[in-house]
């Protein structure tokens, strides 16, 4: 590995990665403003990314219906047709 400049990038799920500083981040990723060697970027990520779960899992407001903590089970015998 060389010590070429790298960037720390993050996606909408608040997952972090390193990316080459001379390239645009891939679609869905944006630069955080931190740059350095690959190792410096990895060290920075280790400091700031303390919860590895994606944001949609951590944040109750962005949870999907499939989340077991928010899933409602209906009895088909008592549910109306619009509940199904």
JSON list of N, CA and C in Angstrom, two decimals:
[
{"chain": "A", "resi": 1, "resn": "UNK", "atom": "N", "xyz": [0.84, -1.19, 0.00]},
{"chain": "A", "resi": 1, "resn": "UNK", "atom": "CA", "xyz": [0.00, 0.00, 0.00]},
{"chain": "A", "resi": 1, "resn": "UNK", "atom": "C", "xyz": [0.88, 1.24, 0.00]},
{"chain": "A", "resi": 2, "resn": "UNK", "atom": "N", "xyz": [0.42, 2.22, -0.71]},
{"chain": "A", "resi": 2, "resn": "UNK", "atom": "CA", "xyz": [1.14, 3.49, -0.71]},
{"chain": "A", "resi": 2, "resn": "UNK", "atom": "C", "xyz": [0.48, 4.44, 0.27]},
{"chain": "A", "resi": 3, "resn": "UNK", "atom": "N", "xyz": [1.12, 5.56, 0.49]},
{"chain": "A", "resi": 3, "resn": "UNK", "atom": "CA", "xyz": [0.56, 6.58, 1.36]},
{"chain": "A", "resi": 3, "resn": "UNK", "atom": "C", "xyz": [-0.14, 7.65, 0.56]},
{"chain": "A", "resi": 4, "resn": "UNK", "atom": "N", "xyz": [-0.76, 7.28, -0.57]},
{"chain": "A", "resi": 4, "resn": "UNK", "atom": "CA", "xyz": [-1.47, 8.28, -1.36]},
{"chain": "A", "resi": 4, "resn": "UNK", "atom": "C", "xyz": [-2.67, 8.80, -0.58]},
{"chain": "A", "resi": 5, "resn": "UNK", "atom": "N", "xyz": [-3.00, 10.07, -0.79]},
{"chain": "A", "resi": 5, "resn": "UNK", "atom": "CA", "xyz": [-4.09, 10.69, -0.02]},
{"chain": "A", "resi": 5, "resn": "UNK", "atom": "C", "xyz": [-5.43, 9.98, -0.24]},
{"chain": "A", "resi": 6, "resn": "UNK", "atom": "N", "xyz": [-6.12, 9.79, 0.86]},
{"chain": "A", "resi": 6, "resn": "UNK", "atom": "CA", "xyz": [-7.43, 9.14, 0.84]},
{"chain": "A", "resi": 6, "resn": "UNK", "atom": "C", "xyz": [-8.44, 10.06, 1.54]},
{"chain": "A", "resi": 7, "resn": "UNK", "atom": "N", "xyz": [-9.71, 9.78, 1.31]},
{"chain": "A", "resi": 7, "resn": "UNK", "atom": "CA", "xyz": [-10.80, 10.49, 1.98]},
{"chain": "A", "resi": 7, "resn": "UNK", "atom": "C", "xyz": [-11.62, 9.51, 2.78]},
{"chain": "A", "resi": 8, "resn": "UNK", "atom": "N", "xyz": [-12.26, 10.00, 3.83]},
{"chain": "A", "resi": 8, "resn": "UNK", "atom": "CA", "xyz": [-13.27, 9.22, 4.52]},
{"chain": "A", "resi": 8, "resn": "UNK", "atom": "C", "xyz": [-14.59, 9.59, 3.88]},
{"chain": "A", "resi": 9, "resn": "UNK", "atom": "N", "xyz": [-15.35, 8.57, 3.48]},
{"chain": "A", "resi": 9, "resn": "UNK", "atom": "CA", "xyz": [-16.66, 8.78, 2.87]},
{"chain": "A", "resi": 9, "resn": "UNK", "atom": "C", "xyz": [-17.72, 8.08, 3.70]},
{"chain": "A", "resi": 10, "resn": "UNK", "atom": "N", "xyz": [-18.95, 8.54, 3.57]},
{"chain": "A", "resi": 10, "resn": "UNK", "atom": "CA", "xyz": [-20.07, 7.98, 4.34]},
{"chain": "A", "resi": 10, "resn": "UNK", "atom": "C", "xyz": [-21.28, 7.91, 3.41]},
{"chain": "A", "resi": 11, "resn": "UNK", "atom": "N", "xyz": [-22.15, 6.93, 3.65]},
{"chain": "A", "resi": 11, "resn": "UNK", "atom": "CA", "xyz": [-23.37, 6.83, 2.85]},
{"chain": "A", "resi": 11, "resn": "UNK", "atom": "C", "xyz": [-24.58, 7.24, 3.69]},
{"chain": "A", "resi": 12, "resn": "UNK", "atom": "N", "xyz": [-25.77, 7.17, 3.12]},
{"chain": "A", "resi": 12, "resn": "UNK", "atom": "CA", "xyz": [-26.98, 7.58, 3.83]},
{"chain": "A", "resi": 12, "resn": "UNK", "atom": "C", "xyz": [-27.30, 6.69, 5.02]},
{"chain": "A", "resi": 13, "resn": "UNK", "atom": "N", "xyz": [-26.75, 5.49, 5.05]},
{"chain": "A", "resi": 13, "resn": "UNK", "atom": "CA", "xyz": [-26.94, 4.59, 6.19]},
{"chain": "A", "resi": 13, "resn": "UNK", "atom": "C", "xyz": [-25.88, 4.84, 7.26]},
{"chain": "A", "resi": 14, "resn": "UNK", "atom": "N", "xyz": [-25.06, 5.88, 7.06]},
{"chain": "A", "resi": 14, "resn": "UNK", "atom": "CA", "xyz": [-23.99, 6.26, 7.98]},
{"chain": "A", "resi": 14, "resn": "UNK", "atom": "C", "xyz": [-22.97, 5.14, 8.17]},
{"chain": "A", "resi": 15, "resn": "UNK", "atom": "N", "xyz": [-22.66, 4.49, 7.05]},
{"chain": "A", "resi": 15, "resn": "UNK", "atom": "CA", "xyz": [-21.59, 3.49, 7.00]},
{"chain": "A", "resi": 15, "resn": "UNK", "atom": "C", "xyz": [-20.38, 4.17, 6.38]},
{"chain": "A", "resi": 16, "resn": "UNK", "atom": "N", "xyz": [-19.20, 3.94, 6.92]},
{"chain": "A", "resi": 16, "resn": "UNK", "atom": "CA", "xyz": [-17.99, 4.65, 6.52]},
{"chain": "A", "resi": 16, "resn": "UNK", "atom": "C", "xyz": [-17.08, 3.77, 5.68]},
{"chain": "A", "resi": 17, "resn": "UNK", "atom": "N", "xyz": [-16.27, 4.45, 4.86]},
{"chain": "A", "resi": 17, "resn": "UNK", "atom": "CA", "xyz": [-15.27, 3.77, 4.06]},
{"chain": "A", "resi": 17, "resn": "UNK", "atom": "C", "xyz": [-14.18, 4.76, 3.70]},
{"chain": "A", "resi": 18, "resn": "UNK", "atom": "N", "xyz": [-13.12, 4.27, 3.06]},
{"chain": "A", "resi": 18, "resn": "UNK", "atom": "CA", "xyz": [-12.07, 5.14, 2.54]},
{"chain": "A", "resi": 18, "resn": "UNK", "atom": "C", "xyz": [-12.18, 5.16, 1.01]},
{"chain": "A", "resi": 19, "resn": "UNK", "atom": "N", "xyz": [-11.77, 6.29, 0.43]},
{"chain": "A", "resi": 19, "resn": "UNK", "atom": "CA", "xyz": [-11.83, 6.45, -1.02]},
{"chain": "A", "resi": 19, "resn": "UNK", "atom": "C", "xyz": [-10.67, 7.31, -1.47]},
{"chain": "A", "resi": 20, "resn": "UNK", "atom": "N", "xyz": [-10.23, 7.13, -2.70]},
{"chain": "A", "resi": 20, "resn": "UNK", "atom": "CA", "xyz": [-9.12, 7.90, -3.24]},
{"chain": "A", "resi": 20, "resn": "UNK", "atom": "C", "xyz": [-9.49, 9.38, -3.31]},
{"chain": "A", "resi": 21, "resn": "UNK", "atom": "N", "xyz": [-8.58, 10.24, -2.90]},
{"chain": "A", "resi": 21, "resn": "UNK", "atom": "CA", "xyz": [-8.88, 11.67, -2.87]},
{"chain": "A", "resi": 21, "resn": "UNK", "atom": "C", "xyz": [-8.93, 12.31, -4.25]},
{"chain": "A", "resi": 22, "resn": "UNK", "atom": "N", "xyz": [-8.36, 11.65, -5.25]},
{"chain": "A", "resi": 22, "resn": "UNK", "atom": "CA", "xyz": [-8.37, 12.22, -6.60]},
{"chain": "A", "resi": 22, "resn": "UNK", "atom": "C", "xyz": [-9.56, 11.72, -7.43]},
{"chain": "A", "resi": 23, "resn": "UNK", "atom": "N", "xyz": [-10.51, 11.04, -6.79]},
{"chain": "A", "resi": 23, "resn": "UNK", "atom": "CA", "xyz": [-11.69, 10.53, -7.50]},
{"chain": "A", "resi": 23, "resn": "UNK", "atom": "C", "xyz": [-12.96, 10.98, -6.78]},
{"chain": "A", "resi": 24, "resn": "UNK", "atom": "N", "xyz": [-14.01, 11.13, -7.55]},
{"chain": "A", "resi": 24, "resn": "UNK", "atom": "CA", "xyz": [-15.31, 11.43, -6.95]},
{"chain": "A", "resi": 24, "resn": "UNK", "atom": "C", "xyz": [-15.80, 10.19, -6.21]},
{"chain": "A", "resi": 25, "resn": "UNK", "atom": "N", "xyz": [-16.41, 10.37, -5.04]},
{"chain": "A", "resi": 25, "resn": "UNK", "atom": "CA", "xyz": [-16.98, 9.20, -4.36]},
{"chain": "A", "resi": 25, "resn": "UNK", "atom": "C", "xyz": [-18.04, 8.54, -5.24]},
{"chain": "A", "resi": 26, "resn": "UNK", "atom": "N", "xyz": [-18.24, 7.24, -5.09]},
{"chain": "A", "resi": 26, "resn": "UNK", "atom": "CA", "xyz": [-19.26, 6.56, -5.89]},
{"chain": "A", "resi": 26, "resn": "UNK", "atom": "C", "xyz": [-20.66, 7.06, -5.51]},
{"chain": "A", "resi": 27, "resn": "UNK", "atom": "N", "xyz": [-21.62, 6.77, -6.36]},
{"chain": "A", "resi": 27, "resn": "UNK", "atom": "CA", "xyz": [-23.00, 7.17, -6.13]},
{"chain": "A", "resi": 27, "resn": "UNK", "atom": "C", "xyz": [-23.46, 6.68, -4.76]},
{"chain": "A", "resi": 28, "resn": "UNK", "atom": "N", "xyz": [-24.11, 7.54, -4.02]},
{"chain": "A", "resi": 28, "resn": "UNK", "atom": "CA", "xyz": [-24.62, 7.19, -2.71]},
{"chain": "A", "resi": 28, "resn": "UNK", "atom": "C", "xyz": [-23.64, 7.44, -1.57]},
{"chain": "A", "resi": 29, "resn": "UNK", "atom": "N", "xyz": [-22.45, 7.90, -1.90]},
{"chain": "A", "resi": 29, "resn": "UNK", "atom": "CA", "xyz": [-21.43, 8.19, -0.89]},
{"chain": "A", "resi": 29, "resn": "UNK", "atom": "C", "xyz": [-21.02, 9.64, -0.99]},
{"chain": "A", "resi": 30, "resn": "UNK", "atom": "N", "xyz": [-20.62, 10.24, 0.14]},
{"chain": "A", "resi": 30, "resn": "UNK", "atom": "CA", "xyz": [-20.15, 11.63, 0.14]},
{"chain": "A", "resi": 30, "resn": "UNK", "atom": "C", "xyz": [-18.95, 11.74, 1.07]},
{"chain": "A", "resi": 31, "resn": "UNK", "atom": "N", "xyz": [-18.08, 12.70, 0.76]},
{"chain": "A", "resi": 31, "resn": "UNK", "atom": "CA", "xyz": [-16.89, 12.92, 1.59]},
{"chain": "A", "resi": 31, "resn": "UNK", "atom": "C", "xyz": [-17.31, 13.54, 2.92]},
{"chain": "A", "resi": 32, "resn": "UNK", "atom": "N", "xyz": [-16.64, 13.13, 3.99]},
{"chain": "A", "resi": 32, "resn": "UNK", "atom": "CA", "xyz": [-16.94, 13.67, 5.32]},
{"chain": "A", "resi": 32, "resn": "UNK", "atom": "C", "xyz": [-16.13, 14.92, 5.63]},
{"chain": "A", "resi": 33, "resn": "UNK", "atom": "N", "xyz": [-15.06, 15.14, 4.86]},
{"chain": "A", "resi": 33, "resn": "UNK", "atom": "CA", "xyz": [-14.17, 16.26, 5.13]},
{"chain": "A", "resi": 33, "resn": "UNK", "atom": "C", "xyz": [-12.85, 15.82, 5.75]},
{"chain": "A", "resi": 34, "resn": "UNK", "atom": "N", "xyz": [-12.74, 14.56, 6.12]},
{"chain": "A", "resi": 34, "resn": "UNK", "atom": "CA", "xyz": [-11.48, 14.06, 6.68]},
{"chain": "A", "resi": 34, "resn": "UNK", "atom": "C", "xyz": [-10.66, 13.45, 5.56]},
{"chain": "A", "resi": 35, "resn": "UNK", "atom": "N", "xyz": [-9.38, 13.80, 5.49]},
{"chain": "A", "resi": 35, "resn": "UNK", "atom": "CA", "xyz": [-8.46, 13.24, 4.49]},
{"chain": "A", "resi": 35, "resn": "UNK", "atom": "C", "xyz": [-7.14, 12.91, 5.18]},
{"chain": "A", "resi": 36, "resn": "UNK", "atom": "N", "xyz": [-6.43, 11.96, 4.62]},
{"chain": "A", "resi": 36, "resn": "UNK", "atom": "CA", "xyz": [-5.13, 11.58, 5.15]},
{"chain": "A", "resi": 36, "resn": "UNK", "atom": "C", "xyz": [-4.65, 10.33, 4.45]},
{"chain": "A", "resi": 37, "resn": "UNK", "atom": "N", "xyz": [-3.67, 9.68, 5.05]},
{"chain": "A", "resi": 37, "resn": "UNK", "atom": "CA", "xyz": [-3.23, 8.40, 4.50]},
{"chain": "A", "resi": 37, "resn": "UNK", "atom": "C", "xyz": [-4.34, 7.38, 4.75]},
{"chain": "A", "resi": 38, "resn": "UNK", "atom": "N", "xyz": [-4.22, 6.24, 4.12]},
{"chain": "A", "resi": 38, "resn": "UNK", "atom": "CA", "xyz": [-5.23, 5.20, 4.33]},
{"chain": "A", "resi": 38, "resn": "UNK", "atom": "C", "xyz": [-5.33, 4.84, 5.80]},
{"chain": "A", "resi": 39, "resn": "UNK", "atom": "N", "xyz": [-4.20, 4.68, 6.47]},
{"chain": "A", "resi": 39, "resn": "UNK", "atom": "CA", "xyz": [-4.22, 4.32, 7.88]},
{"chain": "A", "resi": 39, "resn": "UNK", "atom": "C", "xyz": [-4.82, 5.44, 8.74]},
{"chain": "A", "resi": 40, "resn": "UNK", "atom": "N", "xyz": [-4.50, 6.68, 8.44]},
{"chain": "A", "resi": 40, "resn": "UNK", "atom": "CA", "xyz": [-5.10, 7.80, 9.19]},
{"chain": "A", "resi": 40, "resn": "UNK", "atom": "C", "xyz": [-6.62, 7.82, 9.02]},
{"chain": "A", "resi": 41, "resn": "UNK", "atom": "N", "xyz": [-7.07, 7.55, 7.81]},
{"chain": "A", "resi": 41, "resn": "UNK", "atom": "CA", "xyz": [-8.52, 7.50, 7.55]},
{"chain": "A", "resi": 41, "resn": "UNK", "atom": "C", "xyz": [-9.16, 6.34, 8.31]},
{"chain": "A", "resi": 42, "resn": "UNK", "atom": "N", "xyz": [-8.52, 5.18, 8.30]},
{"chain": "A", "resi": 42, "resn": "UNK", "atom": "CA", "xyz": [-9.05, 4.02, 9.04]},
{"chain": "A", "resi": 42, "resn": "UNK", "atom": "C", "xyz": [-9.08, 4.31, 10.54]},
{"chain": "A", "resi": 43, "resn": "UNK", "atom": "N", "xyz": [-8.06, 4.97, 11.05]},
{"chain": "A", "resi": 43, "resn": "UNK", "atom": "CA", "xyz": [-8.04, 5.34, 12.47]},
{"chain": "A", "resi": 43, "resn": "UNK", "atom": "C", "xyz": [-9.18, 6.31, 12.79]},
{"chain": "A", "resi": 44, "resn": "UNK", "atom": "N", "xyz": [-9.41, 7.26, 11.90]},
{"chain": "A", "resi": 44, "resn": "UNK", "atom": "CA", "xyz": [-10.51, 8.22, 12.10]},
{"chain": "A", "resi": 44, "resn": "UNK", "atom": "C", "xyz": [-11.86, 7.50, 12.08]},
{"chain": "A", "resi": 45, "resn": "UNK", "atom": "N", "xyz": [-12.04, 6.59, 11.15]},
{"chain": "A", "resi": 45, "resn": "UNK", "atom": "CA", "xyz": [-13.30, 5.83, 11.07]},
{"chain": "A", "resi": 45, "resn": "UNK", "atom": "C", "xyz": [-13.51, 5.04, 12.36]},
{"chain": "A", "resi": 46, "resn": "UNK", "atom": "N", "xyz": [-12.46, 4.44, 12.87]},
{"chain": "A", "resi": 46, "resn": "UNK", "atom": "CA", "xyz": [-12.58, 3.67, 14.11]},
{"chain": "A", "resi": 46, "resn": "UNK", "atom": "C", "xyz": [-13.04, 4.56, 15.26]},
{"chain": "A", "resi": 47, "resn": "UNK", "atom": "N", "xyz": [-12.66, 5.83, 15.24]},
{"chain": "A", "resi": 47, "resn": "UNK", "atom": "CA", "xyz": [-13.05, 6.76, 16.29]},
{"chain": "A", "resi": 47, "resn": "UNK", "atom": "C", "xyz": [-14.50, 7.21, 16.15]},
{"chain": "A", "resi": 48, "resn": "UNK", "atom": "N", "xyz": [-14.94, 7.49, 14.91]},
{"chain": "A", "resi": 48, "resn": "UNK", "atom": "CA", "xyz": [-16.28, 8.08, 14.73]},
{"chain": "A", "resi": 48, "resn": "UNK", "atom": "C", "xyz": [-17.38, 7.06, 14.47]},
{"chain": "A", "resi": 49, "resn": "UNK", "atom": "N", "xyz": [-17.05, 5.88, 13.96]},
{"chain": "A", "resi": 49, "resn": "UNK", "atom": "CA", "xyz": [-18.08, 4.89, 13.64]},
{"chain": "A", "resi": 49, "resn": "UNK", "atom": "C", "xyz": [-18.16, 3.90, 14.79]},
{"chain": "A", "resi": 50, "resn": "UNK", "atom": "N", "xyz": [-18.90, 4.29, 15.82]},
{"chain": "A", "resi": 50, "resn": "UNK", "atom": "CA", "xyz": [-18.94, 3.49, 17.04]},
{"chain": "A", "resi": 50, "resn": "UNK", "atom": "C", "xyz": [-20.08, 2.48, 17.05]},
{"chain": "A", "resi": 51, "resn": "UNK", "atom": "N", "xyz": [-21.06, 2.64, 16.19]},
{"chain": "A", "resi": 51, "resn": "UNK", "atom": "CA", "xyz": [-22.18, 1.71, 16.11]},
{"chain": "A", "resi": 51, "resn": "UNK", "atom": "C", "xyz": [-22.26, 1.21, 14.67]},
{"chain": "A", "resi": 52, "resn": "UNK", "atom": "N", "xyz": [-21.91, -0.04, 14.46]},
{"chain": "A", "resi": 52, "resn": "UNK", "atom": "CA", "xyz": [-21.80, -0.58, 13.11]},
{"chain": "A", "resi": 52, "resn": "UNK", "atom": "C", "xyz": [-23.14, -0.84, 12.43]},
{"chain": "A", "resi": 53, "resn": "UNK", "atom": "N", "xyz": [-24.24, -0.78, 13.20]},
{"chain": "A", "resi": 53, "resn": "UNK", "atom": "CA", "xyz": [-25.54, -1.03, 12.59]},
{"chain": "A", "resi": 53, "resn": "UNK", "atom": "C", "xyz": [-25.90, 0.10, 11.62]},
{"chain": "A", "resi": 54, "resn": "UNK", "atom": "N", "xyz": [-26.51, -0.23, 10.48]},
{"chain": "A", "resi": 54, "resn": "UNK", "atom": "CA", "xyz": [-26.95, 0.82, 9.57]},
{"chain": "A", "resi": 54, "resn": "UNK", "atom": "C", "xyz": [-27.95, 1.76, 10.27]},
{"chain": "A", "resi": 55, "resn": "UNK", "atom": "N", "xyz": [-27.99, 3.00, 9.82]},
{"chain": "A", "resi": 55, "resn": "UNK", "atom": "CA", "xyz": [-28.87, 4.00, 10.41]},
{"chain": "A", "resi": 55, "resn": "UNK", "atom": "C", "xyz": [-30.32, 3.55, 10.44]},
{"chain": "A", "resi": 56, "resn": "UNK", "atom": "N", "xyz": [-30.77, 2.89, 9.38]},
{"chain": "A", "resi": 56, "resn": "UNK", "atom": "CA", "xyz": [-32.17, 2.46, 9.32]},
{"chain": "A", "resi": 56, "resn": "UNK", "atom": "C", "xyz": [-32.51, 1.44, 10.40]},
{"chain": "A", "resi": 57, "resn": "UNK", "atom": "N", "xyz": [-31.52, 0.76, 10.93]},
{"chain": "A", "resi": 57, "resn": "UNK", "atom": "CA", "xyz": [-31.74, -0.19, 12.01]},
{"chain": "A", "resi": 57, "resn": "UNK", "atom": "C", "xyz": [-31.66, 0.53, 13.36]},
{"chain": "A", "resi": 58, "resn": "UNK", "atom": "N", "xyz": [-30.73, 1.48, 13.48]},
{"chain": "A", "resi": 58, "resn": "UNK", "atom": "CA", "xyz": [-30.54, 2.20, 14.75]},
{"chain": "A", "resi": 58, "resn": "UNK", "atom": "C", "xyz": [-31.66, 3.19, 15.04]},
{"chain": "A", "resi": 59, "resn": "UNK", "atom": "N", "xyz": [-32.15, 3.88, 14.02]},
{"chain": "A", "resi": 59, "resn": "UNK", "atom": "CA", "xyz": [-33.09, 4.99, 14.19]},
{"chain": "A", "resi": 59, "resn": "UNK", "atom": "C", "xyz": [-34.52, 4.49, 14.06]},
{"chain": "A", "resi": 60, "resn": "UNK", "atom": "N", "xyz": [-35.29, 4.52, 15.15]},
{"chain": "A", "resi": 60, "resn": "UNK", "atom": "CA", "xyz": [-36.66, 4.00, 15.10]},
{"chain": "A", "resi": 60, "resn": "UNK", "atom": "C", "xyz": [-37.55, 4.71, 14.08]},
{"chain": "A", "resi": 61, "resn": "UNK", "atom": "N", "xyz": [-37.26, 5.96, 13.77]},
{"chain": "A", "resi": 61, "resn": "UNK", "atom": "CA", "xyz": [-38.09, 6.69, 12.82]},
{"chain": "A", "resi": 61, "resn": "UNK", "atom": "C", "xyz": [-37.87, 6.24, 11.38]},
{"chain": "A", "resi": 62, "resn": "UNK", "atom": "N", "xyz": [-36.78, 5.53, 11.12]},
{"chain": "A", "resi": 62, "resn": "UNK", "atom": "CA", "xyz": [-36.51, 5.06, 9.76]},
{"chain": "A", "resi": 62, "resn": "UNK", "atom": "C", "xyz": [-36.67, 3.56, 9.64]},
{"chain": "A", "resi": 63, "resn": "UNK", "atom": "N", "xyz": [-37.17, 2.91, 10.68]},
{"chain": "A", "resi": 63, "resn": "UNK", "atom": "CA", "xyz": [-37.33, 1.46, 10.63]},
{"chain": "A", "resi": 63, "resn": "UNK", "atom": "C", "xyz": [-38.43, 1.07, 9.64]},
{"chain": "A", "resi": 64, "resn": "UNK", "atom": "N", "xyz": [-38.23, -0.05, 9.02]},
{"chain": "A", "resi": 64, "resn": "UNK", "atom": "CA", "xyz": [-39.21, -0.55, 8.06]},
{"chain": "A", "resi": 64, "resn": "UNK", "atom": "C", "xyz": [-40.25, -1.40, 8.78]},
{"chain": "A", "resi": 65, "resn": "UNK", "atom": "N", "xyz": [-41.29, -1.72, 8.06]},
{"chain": "A", "resi": 65, "resn": "UNK", "atom": "CA", "xyz": [-42.36, -2.55, 8.62]},
{"chain": "A", "resi": 65, "resn": "UNK", "atom": "C", "xyz": [-41.84, -3.93, 8.98]},
{"chain": "A", "resi": 66, "resn": "UNK", "atom": "N", "xyz": [-40.79, -4.36, 8.34]},
{"chain": "A", "resi": 66, "resn": "UNK", "atom": "CA", "xyz": [-40.26, -5.70, 8.62]},
{"chain": "A", "resi": 66, "resn": "UNK", "atom": "C", "xyz": [-39.49, -5.78, 9.93]},
{"chain": "A", "resi": 67, "resn": "UNK", "atom": "N", "xyz": [-39.26, -4.65, 10.56]},
{"chain": "A", "resi": 67, "resn": "UNK", "atom": "CA", "xyz": [-38.54, -4.64, 11.83]},
{"chain": "A", "resi": 67, "resn": "UNK", "atom": "C", "xyz": [-39.37, -5.36, 12.89]},
{"chain": "A", "resi": 68, "resn": "UNK", "atom": "N", "xyz": [-38.86, -6.41, 13.51]},
{"chain": "A", "resi": 68, "resn": "UNK", "atom": "CA", "xyz": [-39.66, -7.17, 14.48]},
{"chain": "A", "resi": 68, "resn": "UNK", "atom": "C", "xyz": [-40.12, -6.34, 15.67]},
{"chain": "A", "resi": 69, "resn": "UNK", "atom": "N", "xyz": [-39.41, -5.29, 16.00]},
{"chain": "A", "resi": 69, "resn": "UNK", "atom": "CA", "xyz": [-39.83, -4.45, 17.13]},
{"chain": "A", "resi": 69, "resn": "UNK", "atom": "C", "xyz": [-41.05, -3.60, 16.81]},
{"chain": "A", "resi": 70, "resn": "UNK", "atom": "N", "xyz": [-41.33, -3.38, 15.53]},
{"chain": "A", "resi": 70, "resn": "UNK", "atom": "CA", "xyz": [-42.46, -2.55, 15.15]},
{"chain": "A", "resi": 70, "resn": "UNK", "atom": "C", "xyz": [-43.53, -3.32, 14.38]},
{"chain": "A", "resi": 71, "resn": "UNK", "atom": "N", "xyz": [-43.31, -4.60, 14.17]},
{"chain": "A", "resi": 71, "resn": "UNK", "atom": "CA", "xyz": [-44.24, -5.41, 13.40]},
{"chain": "A", "resi": 71, "resn": "UNK", "atom": "C", "xyz": [-45.53, -5.65, 14.20]},
{"chain": "A", "resi": 72, "resn": "UNK", "atom": "N", "xyz": [-46.65, -5.41, 13.56]},
{"chain": "A", "resi": 72, "resn": "UNK", "atom": "CA", "xyz": [-47.94, -5.67, 14.18]},
{"chain": "A", "resi": 72, "resn": "UNK", "atom": "C", "xyz": [-48.50, -6.93, 13.58]},
{"chain": "A", "resi": 73, "resn": "UNK", "atom": "N", "xyz": [-48.90, -7.85, 14.42]},
{"chain": "A", "resi": 73, "resn": "UNK", "atom": "CA", "xyz": [-49.50, -9.09, 13.97]},
{"chain": "A", "resi": 73, "resn": "UNK", "atom": "C", "xyz": [-51.01, -8.96, 14.12]},
{"chain": "A", "resi": 74, "resn": "UNK", "atom": "N", "xyz": [-51.73, -9.19, 13.02]},
{"chain": "A", "resi": 74, "resn": "UNK", "atom": "CA", "xyz": [-53.18, -9.10, 13.04]},
{"chain": "A", "resi": 74, "resn": "UNK", "atom": "C", "xyz": [-53.79, -10.47, 12.88]},
{"chain": "A", "resi": 75, "resn": "UNK", "atom": "N", "xyz": [-54.90, -10.67, 13.54]},
{"chain": "A", "resi": 75, "resn": "UNK", "atom": "CA", "xyz": [-55.66, -11.90, 13.41]},
{"chain": "A", "resi": 75, "resn": "UNK", "atom": "C", "xyz": [-56.52, -11.75, 12.16]},
{"chain": "A", "resi": 76, "resn": "UNK", "atom": "N", "xyz": [-56.33, -12.56, 11.13]},
{"chain": "A", "resi": 76, "resn": "UNK", "atom": "CA", "xyz": [-57.09, -12.42, 9.88]},
{"chain": "A", "resi": 76, "resn": "UNK", "atom": "C", "xyz": [-58.60, -12.52, 10.10]},
{"chain": "A", "resi": 77, "resn": "UNK", "atom": "N", "xyz": [-59.01, -13.23, 11.12]},
{"chain": "A", "resi": 77, "resn": "UNK", "atom": "CA", "xyz": [-60.44, -13.38, 11.37]},
{"chain": "A", "resi": 77, "resn": "UNK", "atom": "C", "xyz": [-61.09, -12.09, 11.85]},
{"chain": "A", "resi": 78, "resn": "UNK", "atom": "N", "xyz": [-60.29, -11.20, 12.43]},
{"chain": "A", "resi": 78, "resn": "UNK", "atom": "CA", "xyz": [-60.86, -9.96, 12.96]},
{"chain": "A", "resi": 78, "resn": "UNK", "atom": "C", "xyz": [-60.42, -8.72, 12.20]},
{"chain": "A", "resi": 79, "resn": "UNK", "atom": "N", "xyz": [-59.51, -8.87, 11.22]},
{"chain": "A", "resi": 79, "resn": "UNK", "atom": "CA", "xyz": [-59.01, -7.72, 10.46]},
{"chain": "A", "resi": 79, "resn": "UNK", "atom": "C", "xyz": [-59.96, -7.40, 9.32]},
{"chain": "A", "resi": 80, "resn": "UNK", "atom": "N", "xyz": [-60.11, -6.12, 9.04]},
{"chain": "A", "resi": 80, "resn": "UNK", "atom": "CA", "xyz": [-60.91, -5.73, 7.88]},
{"chain": "A", "resi": 80, "resn": "UNK", "atom": "C", "xyz": [-60.08, -5.92, 6.62]},
{"chain": "A", "resi": 81, "resn": "UNK", "atom": "N", "xyz": [-60.70, -5.86, 5.47]},
{"chain": "A", "resi": 81, "resn": "UNK", "atom": "CA", "xyz": [-60.00, -6.11, 4.20]},
{"chain": "A", "resi": 81, "resn": "UNK", "atom": "C", "xyz": [-58.92, -5.06, 3.96]},
{"chain": "A", "resi": 82, "resn": "UNK", "atom": "N", "xyz": [-59.09, -3.84, 4.43]},
{"chain": "A", "resi": 82, "resn": "UNK", "atom": "CA", "xyz": [-58.07, -2.82, 4.20]},
{"chain": "A", "resi": 82, "resn": "UNK", "atom": "C", "xyz": [-56.82, -3.02, 5.08]},
{"chain": "A", "resi": 83, "resn": "UNK", "atom": "N", "xyz": [-56.93, -3.83, 6.15]},
{"chain": "A", "resi": 83, "resn": "UNK", "atom": "CA", "xyz": [-55.79, -4.12, 7.01]},
{"chain": "A", "resi": 83, "resn": "UNK", "atom": "C", "xyz": [-54.88, -5.19, 6.41]},
{"chain": "A", "resi": 84, "resn": "UNK", "atom": "N", "xyz": [-55.32, -5.88, 5.41]},
{"chain": "A", "resi": 84, "resn": "UNK", "atom": "CA", "xyz": [-54.54, -6.99, 4.85]},
{"chain": "A", "resi": 84, "resn": "UNK", "atom": "C", "xyz": [-53.65, -6.54, 3.77]}
]
